[in-house]
Structure formats: C-alpha cells, structure tokens
DNA sequence: GTCTATACGGTGATAGAC
DNA sequence: GTCTATCACCGTATAGAC
C-alpha cells in the first residue's frame, strides 16, 4: 500500500510497455519513478523479475477493466468492439507510438525464456479474452462462439497494435476496427 | 558472400526471433554461429545495429517468399490463407514456442527507440502485406479491398502468434486460421 | 525505510599481433 | 581475415551505515 512501491510498479509498467523488459534497467525505473533509491530491493527482494511480475499484473487487470468498461458503453457488440479498437488507435498515435499493448513486448520476450513472467502474461491475456467473451455472451452469442470469437478479436487487435506501432500510423488499427465491426455485425445477424 | 558473414546473420535471426534484440548478445551470436570470433566487427563495422538490420532484412525477405509460396499452393484464397496460418501454428508448436513471427519482438522493442531498426521492420512487414495483397488481387478482389484485407489478415496472424506463444498452445493460431478462412470465403462470394 | 557505496558479471566496442 | 586481449561502461544485486 505504500506510495513508493506503487510508484515503482507504475513506472515499470510504462517503461516496459514502450521499451520491453530487457531494455528497461532498474536504475532507470528508480530515476524515472522518483521513488527512494535504496528501497528497491526492500520492496522487491527478488529483484527485477518480481518487479516485472507486479507490473504485468497491474497492467493486466487495469487493461482488462478498461476493456470491460469501454465495451459497456455501447449495446451493439459490433459497434462496441469497433469503437474500442478505434480508441486504441488514437491512444497509440497520441503516445508517439510508444504506448499500446502494454504486455506485448514482455510477452514475446519471455514466452520461452522466463516461465514466471510468461505465466503472468498468460493470466493477463486470459483476462482480456474473458472481457470480450463476456460482452459477446451478454449480446446473445453462444458460450462456445463467444469464446472462439474472443480469441480472434484479441489476436486481431494485438496484431493491429504491432503494425500501427511499427508503421507509425493508426491506420492498421482502424482497419482492424472496421473489419471486426463488419464481422461481428454479420455474425450477430444470424 | 562469405560464409562466415552469412552464418552470423542467420544465427542472429534465430536468436532475436526467440529472445528479442536486447536479450541477444554479440558474444552469444559468435559462440552459437561458430563463426570466427574476431571477424564480427570486420563484417559489421557499425556493430550490433548493423547485424540486426541485416538479420531483419534476411528474415523479412525469406518470410515474404515463404508466404507467397505457401499461398500459391491453393487457388482458393480462403483455403490458402487458412492453410498457411495452420502451418504457422504447427511451426510454433514444434519449436517449443520459441519461434514464429521472426520480427515481432524486435519490431516492438524498437518501434519508438531505434529508427534504423524500425525502418527495417517496416519494410519487412510491407513485404508480408504485399504478399497477401497480391494473392487476393489474383483471386479477383479489387485492389482497394485486397489492400485493406491484407492489413487485417496480417494483424490477425501476428496477434495469433503472440497468443499462441504466450499460451504455449497452437489453438489461438488455429482459431485465427478458421475465422480468416470463413471471412475470406464469405468475402469472395460477393 | 532509505541512503550511499560497491561488488561482480556481462555488454558492446577497440587495439594490435599474426 | 582472424585471433586474443582489453577497454570502458552499464547491468543487477548486495552490504552496511543511518
């Protein structure tokens, strides 16, 4: 509950989102967070992995809540997903393509090299997936179809973020928004 | 054209695909490649960035060719894309989730922090995109629609690779294969 | 709890012999 | 072309004072 610990986690989230895990140094976290320098290993005795794990958990649940909240703003699931992805496009652009997909880089870096962080990322993505799934179920999709579509939606969004960040343009994400909207519109008319 | 230089590039591709850019050390590249140690800065005077740039270019054109070749095996674009993505799923699983999406990690790591590598990744992704685009055009899609769909297809695949690698399961990619197949099937019936 | 100082390893990069 | 030796630096992690 201490503010210093929380500051460390928060800035670790931001730095790892834009740079990845390996490029983010502990010194950088301490400096940028303004947290007391000597307290890093007091709050996180297990070092960098423990900090990253906390950052992943934090970014994961925060993002999951944001997905749920955004999807709740529109009844129509097609329009809700499309609007959500459009908002991401804007966010990625506004950040100078430094932000968006808070866990993607860490997830890729650690998928096969760090089981602890891999499991943390996995848990977070499952939360994202569940958020889409529940929206679809609430919109009348069968549980089975909702689960399948949630995976596909999440895939398209994550991939769109990659392309938008490397192209330095929100267009790929806007394309994903349009296609997912059309797909869900057609699927819900059955 | 020398074999040593080529070996360095090739193993740099593999290591950066599974670990990312920052986690891959030059010593590791030299050791794993078996290339003569002292020749690293002889072939790549500009150091790590130059090696990574060459690795990205190599992986990029190799992958683009593989996409084109795979899509050419089936006439029906829906089935061709679906089969291609299914093959990726198998490849990701067979590699122990260390491989797949050769440029994704580097692309995310460097999108906003290293313009040189960012541009290299961008060029590579545009090749991938063009490969899908041309298949769709050859299948009767309008140029406009083909370009839009290519971005979406590439996004879904890249995102599916992320999920499959972090979940340690080929299922997300197989889901992407099925949904893209259905989408393209419906789109081509217009 | 927080500080400063430091140990220790690995990194990218360079120099100079052969 | 390739080798070995070495540089300066930065990374994580630790020790011990306050």
XYZ file of C-alpha atoms (C1' of nucleotides) in Angstrom:
416
model
C 0.000 0.000 0.000
C 2.986 2.295 0.274
C 3.213 5.009 -2.319
C 6.853 4.320 -3.143
C 6.223 0.693 -4.003
C 3.269 1.661 -6.116
C 5.245 4.291 -7.974
C 7.909 1.759 -8.831
C 5.337 -0.613 -10.270
C 3.611 2.095 -12.236
C 6.693 3.461 -13.919
C 7.929 -0.069 -14.571
C 4.670 -0.604 -16.452
C 5.247 2.414 -18.622
C 8.881 1.783 -19.384
C 8.416 -1.874 -20.204
C 5.433 -1.091 -22.367
C 7.480 1.136 -24.617
C 10.917 -0.482 -24.381
C 10.352 -4.047 -23.310
C 11.726 -5.996 -20.392
C 15.411 -6.327 -21.176
C 15.919 -2.746 -22.259
C 14.467 -1.394 -19.055
C 17.034 -1.059 -16.301
C 16.377 -0.901 -12.615
C 18.322 2.332 -12.364
C 16.047 3.824 -14.973
C 12.984 2.745 -13.038
C 14.314 4.262 -9.850
C 15.275 7.518 -11.517
C 12.078 7.978 -13.502
C 9.800 6.968 -10.671
C 11.350 9.358 -8.217
C 10.957 6.585 -5.693
C 13.517 6.389 -2.919
C 16.525 4.724 -4.424
C 17.509 2.458 -1.619
C 14.076 0.947 -1.298
C 14.008 -1.044 -4.494
C 15.231 -4.291 -3.024
C 13.357 -3.596 0.172
C 10.017 -3.810 -1.609
C 11.098 -6.356 -4.201
C 13.603 -8.720 -2.604
C 13.543 -10.994 -5.639
C 14.734 -8.251 -7.927
C 13.793 -7.434 -11.450
C 11.590 -10.428 -12.089
C 9.445 -9.617 -9.104
C 9.049 -6.014 -10.233
C 8.141 -7.106 -13.741
C 5.668 -9.640 -12.437
C 3.940 -6.952 -10.387
C 3.958 -4.604 -13.359
C 2.395 -7.235 -15.580
C -0.294 -7.995 -13.033
C -1.070 -4.331 -12.610
C -1.179 -3.536 -16.315
C -3.178 -6.698 -16.890
C -6.016 -6.024 -14.517
C -6.085 -2.320 -15.336
C -6.357 -3.075 -19.042
C -8.979 -5.753 -18.506
C -11.102 -3.298 -16.570
C -10.674 -0.715 -19.307
C -11.802 -3.213 -21.931
C -14.901 -4.119 -19.962
C -15.748 -0.504 -19.275
C -15.277 0.521 -22.886
C -17.357 -2.339 -24.255
C -20.154 -1.482 -21.844
C -20.628 1.932 -23.418
C -22.411 0.571 -26.475
C -25.004 -2.173 -26.542
C -24.286 -3.442 -30.031
C -21.207 -5.679 -29.685
C -20.027 -4.889 -33.206
C -20.107 -1.167 -32.575
C -18.660 -1.584 -29.098
C -15.619 -3.538 -30.284
C -15.106 -1.238 -33.234
C -15.202 1.840 -31.034
C -12.828 0.280 -28.551
C -10.258 -0.515 -31.210
C -10.649 2.967 -32.633
C -9.846 4.364 -29.227
C -6.683 2.271 -29.096
C -5.635 3.634 -32.476
C -5.963 7.145 -31.135
C -4.086 6.261 -27.984
C -1.210 4.695 -29.906
C -0.892 7.739 -32.117
C -1.115 10.189 -29.233
C 1.702 8.410 -27.430
C 4.043 8.783 -30.356
C 3.782 5.017 -30.950
C 5.492 4.334 -27.660
C 2.384 3.005 -25.984
C -0.330 0.460 -26.700
C -0.422 -3.235 -25.971
C 1.178 -2.909 -22.548
C 2.218 -6.545 -22.323
C 3.030 -7.471 -25.880
C 6.745 -6.848 -25.815
C 7.271 -8.550 -22.467
C 5.095 -11.445 -23.552
C 7.174 -12.047 -26.645
C 10.490 -11.556 -24.889
C 9.677 -14.046 -22.156
C 7.385 -16.570 -23.855
C 10.049 -19.250 -23.946
C 12.773 -17.880 -21.693
C 11.163 -16.933 -18.362
C 8.343 -19.099 -17.091
C 7.451 -16.806 -14.228
C 6.808 -13.807 -16.446
C 5.269 -15.991 -19.104
C 2.657 -17.207 -16.653
C 1.961 -13.651 -15.547
C 1.401 -12.571 -19.132
C -0.766 -15.583 -19.799
C -3.022 -14.756 -16.865
C -3.342 -11.176 -18.059
C -4.257 -12.153 -21.623
C -6.850 -14.537 -20.308
C -8.437 -11.617 -18.513
C -8.552 -9.642 -21.759
C -10.028 -12.606 -23.555
C -12.672 -13.068 -20.870
C -13.686 -9.425 -21.111
C -14.534 -9.783 -24.805
C -16.101 -13.159 -24.236
C -18.497 -11.853 -21.611
C -19.580 -8.969 -23.788
C -20.404 -11.373 -26.607
C -22.301 -13.716 -24.319
C -24.281 -10.805 -22.946
C -25.101 -9.879 -26.534
C -26.658 -13.241 -27.274
C -23.770 -15.243 -28.677
C -23.471 -18.836 -27.554
C -20.792 -19.514 -24.979
C -18.868 -21.564 -27.497
C -18.993 -18.963 -30.247
C -18.196 -16.172 -27.833
C -15.043 -17.910 -26.640
C -13.863 -18.554 -30.181
C -14.567 -15.022 -31.335
C -12.869 -13.530 -28.289
C -9.598 -15.207 -29.219
C -9.884 -13.948 -32.761
C -10.775 -10.412 -31.713
C -7.879 -10.260 -29.283
C -5.495 -11.598 -31.922
C -6.555 -9.030 -34.483
C -6.213 -6.188 -32.007
C -2.771 -7.232 -30.782
C -1.558 -7.656 -34.332
C -3.037 -4.296 -35.267
C -1.093 -2.684 -32.461
C 2.139 -4.190 -33.755
C 1.542 -2.899 -37.248
C 0.435 0.527 -36.069
C 3.439 0.928 -33.848
C 5.937 -0.194 -36.466
C 4.263 1.732 -39.300
C 3.920 4.789 -37.093
C 0.318 5.127 -38.176
C -3.027 4.388 -36.591
C -4.380 3.120 -39.916
C -3.808 -0.613 -39.352
C -5.729 -0.434 -36.085
C -8.531 1.486 -37.755
C -8.623 -1.195 -40.420
C -8.928 -3.828 -37.696
C -11.717 -1.812 -36.103
C -13.658 -1.709 -39.348
C -13.218 -5.374 -40.220
C -14.043 -6.613 -36.745
C -17.111 -4.400 -36.714
C -18.318 -5.824 -40.013
C -17.558 -9.368 -38.945
C -19.428 -9.083 -35.663
C -22.305 -7.292 -37.327
C -22.705 -10.152 -39.764
C -22.240 -12.763 -37.066
C -24.913 -11.275 -34.808
C -27.493 -11.233 -37.613
C -27.657 -14.994 -37.677
C 29.007 -13.547 -49.914
C 31.366 -15.051 -47.373
C 30.074 -17.947 -45.356
C 31.130 -16.511 -42.025
C 29.186 -13.326 -42.534
C 26.158 -15.289 -43.613
C 26.358 -17.569 -40.601
C 26.399 -14.577 -38.290
C 23.289 -13.152 -39.886
C 21.477 -16.454 -39.821
C 22.040 -17.200 -36.162
C 21.277 -13.594 -35.271
C 17.900 -14.157 -36.932
C 17.182 -17.195 -34.817
C 18.308 -15.771 -31.521
C 16.477 -12.496 -31.946
C 13.351 -14.287 -33.050
C 13.132 -16.210 -29.812
C 14.708 -13.746 -27.367
C 14.397 -10.337 -28.904
C 17.011 -7.734 -29.710
C 18.210 -6.587 -26.322
C 18.482 -10.036 -24.795
C 20.703 -11.260 -27.605
C 24.367 -10.562 -27.011
C 27.076 -10.385 -29.602
C 29.111 -12.967 -27.736
C 26.165 -15.318 -27.904
C 25.867 -14.807 -31.635
C 29.546 -15.504 -32.158
C 29.513 -18.603 -29.994
C 26.336 -20.127 -31.407
C 27.205 -19.354 -35.012
C 30.633 -20.905 -34.780
C 31.796 -18.017 -36.912
C 35.298 -16.770 -36.364
C 35.173 -14.558 -33.328
C 37.439 -11.802 -34.439
C 35.538 -11.215 -37.633
C 32.394 -9.750 -36.144
C 33.427 -6.120 -36.442
C 35.218 -6.836 -39.665
C 31.967 -7.739 -41.411
C 29.787 -5.373 -39.415
C 31.796 -2.248 -38.617
C 28.714 -0.488 -37.262
C 28.184 -3.119 -34.615
C 25.031 -4.620 -33.266
C 22.587 -2.401 -35.106
C 24.109 -3.326 -38.431
C 23.886 -7.026 -37.619
C 20.281 -6.676 -36.525
C 19.423 -4.713 -39.623
C 20.866 -7.438 -41.818
C 19.046 -10.088 -39.809
C 15.749 -8.257 -40.183
C 16.241 -7.868 -43.920
C 17.105 -11.518 -44.291
C 14.217 -12.803 -42.184
C 11.919 -10.352 -43.912
C 12.545 -11.393 -47.480
C 12.771 -15.075 -46.573
C 9.422 -14.925 -44.819
C 7.824 -12.935 -47.607
C 8.910 -15.573 -50.089
C 7.569 -18.301 -47.854
C 4.201 -16.545 -47.635
C 3.959 -16.197 -51.394
C 4.995 -19.788 -51.970
C 2.541 -21.139 -49.425
C -0.385 -19.114 -50.751
C 0.347 -20.314 -54.259
C -0.329 -23.906 -53.306
C -4.088 -23.465 -53.213
C -6.190 -21.495 -55.666
C -8.980 -20.572 -53.280
C -7.657 -17.604 -51.282
C -9.716 -18.526 -48.226
C -8.303 -22.026 -48.121
C -4.817 -20.806 -48.966
C -4.698 -18.336 -46.093
C -6.253 -20.793 -43.700
C -3.743 -23.477 -44.594
C -0.867 -21.054 -44.274
C -1.897 -20.000 -40.791
C -2.398 -23.625 -39.816
C 1.154 -24.306 -40.889
C 2.377 -21.494 -38.681
C 0.524 -22.982 -35.737
C 2.335 -26.245 -36.273
C 5.663 -24.491 -36.654
C 5.194 -22.527 -33.440
C 4.328 -25.672 -31.518
C 7.169 -27.677 -32.991
C 9.673 -25.017 -31.959
C 8.611 -25.156 -28.334
C 7.036 -21.709 -28.750
C 10.436 -20.174 -29.307
C 9.839 -19.452 -32.943
C 7.204 -17.786 -35.087
C 6.814 -14.185 -36.054
C 10.527 -13.646 -36.673
C 10.338 -9.864 -36.438
C 7.628 -9.249 -33.889
C 9.777 -8.913 -30.815
C 12.346 -6.696 -32.493
C 9.604 -4.616 -34.056
C 8.015 -3.928 -30.694
C 11.309 -3.325 -28.929
C 12.483 -0.784 -31.462
C 9.262 0.825 -32.715
C 9.901 4.072 -30.861
C 13.507 3.747 -29.720
C 15.621 2.882 -32.783
C 14.632 4.416 -36.086
C 17.089 2.386 -38.111
C 15.698 -0.962 -36.984
C 12.182 0.390 -37.031
C 12.505 1.223 -40.704
C 13.943 -2.201 -41.430
C 10.999 -3.870 -39.707
C 8.563 -1.631 -41.508
C 9.986 -2.586 -44.885
C 9.749 -6.252 -43.996
C 6.139 -6.030 -42.873
C 5.241 -4.226 -46.047
C 6.613 -7.177 -47.967
C 4.412 -9.544 -45.960
C 1.432 -7.324 -46.559
C 2.122 -7.181 -50.277
C 2.315 -10.955 -50.484
C -1.218 -11.324 -49.142
C -2.425 -8.400 -51.200
C -1.217 -9.899 -54.443
C -2.821 -13.245 -53.711
C -6.157 -11.524 -53.122
C -5.878 -9.448 -56.266
C -5.050 -12.550 -58.256
C -8.170 -14.129 -56.794
C -10.425 -11.403 -58.070
C -10.575 -8.938 -55.213
C -10.408 -5.263 -56.098
C -7.088 -3.591 -55.436
C -8.657 -1.488 -52.728
C -10.309 -4.383 -50.942
C -7.207 -6.537 -51.267
C -5.043 -3.901 -49.608
C -7.484 -3.474 -46.740
C -7.892 -7.202 -46.186
C -4.150 -7.788 -46.317
C -3.625 -5.485 -43.357
C -6.338 -7.244 -41.426
C -5.058 -10.716 -42.261
C -1.536 -9.810 -41.254
C -2.777 -8.284 -37.999
C -4.777 -11.351 -37.073
C -1.863 -13.655 -37.806
C 0.666 -11.622 -35.839
C -1.705 -11.391 -32.904
C -2.401 -15.098 -33.122
C 1.305 -15.783 -32.904
C 1.558 -13.693 -29.747
C -1.287 -15.566 -28.105
C -0.038 -18.967 -29.202
C 3.453 -18.278 -27.936
C 2.331 -16.934 -24.580
C -0.365 -19.587 -24.092
C 2.033 -22.308 -25.207
C -0.640 -23.673 -27.488
C -1.289 -23.595 -31.203
C -5.010 -23.167 -30.597
C -5.194 -19.368 -30.962
C -3.491 -19.580 -34.351
C -5.827 -22.374 -35.419
C -8.731 -20.175 -34.368
C -7.321 -17.372 -36.497
C -6.964 -19.780 -39.400
C -10.599 -20.815 -39.134
C -12.008 -17.299 -38.780
C -9.907 -15.849 -41.592
C -10.930 -18.741 -43.810
C -14.600 -18.110 -43.124
C -14.234 -14.380 -43.594
C -12.456 -14.692 -46.924
C -14.855 -17.350 -48.094
C -17.775 -15.041 -47.429
C -15.984 -12.052 -48.928
C -15.160 -13.850 -52.165
C -18.787 -14.927 -52.695
C -19.863 -11.362 -53.256
C 12.745 2.584 5.279
C 16.016 4.865 3.000
C 20.664 6.072 1.913
C 25.474 5.506 -0.278
C 28.916 2.727 -1.871
C 30.327 -1.105 -4.126
C 30.904 -5.893 -5.851
C 30.640 -8.582 -9.878
C 29.413 -10.017 -14.295
C 28.317 -9.193 -18.939
C 27.830 -5.878 -22.549
C 29.325 -3.509 -26.907
C 33.362 -1.950 -28.804
C 38.523 -1.260 -29.856
C 43.614 -2.250 -30.473
C 47.195 -4.571 -32.240
C 49.565 -9.019 -33.255
C 49.583 -12.575 -36.698
C 40.609 -12.277 -42.166
C 41.003 -13.879 -37.881
C 42.746 -14.002 -33.137
C 43.456 -12.535 -28.313
C 43.476 -9.160 -25.018
C 41.446 -5.450 -23.137
C 38.763 -1.272 -22.705
C 35.017 1.467 -20.523
C 30.515 1.043 -19.324
C 26.149 -0.457 -17.567
C 23.506 -4.137 -15.752
C 21.763 -6.485 -11.425
C 22.471 -7.286 -6.919
C 24.444 -6.700 -2.130
C 26.483 -4.565 2.201
C 26.304 -1.719 5.797
C 25.560 2.976 7.781
C 21.859 5.941 9.353
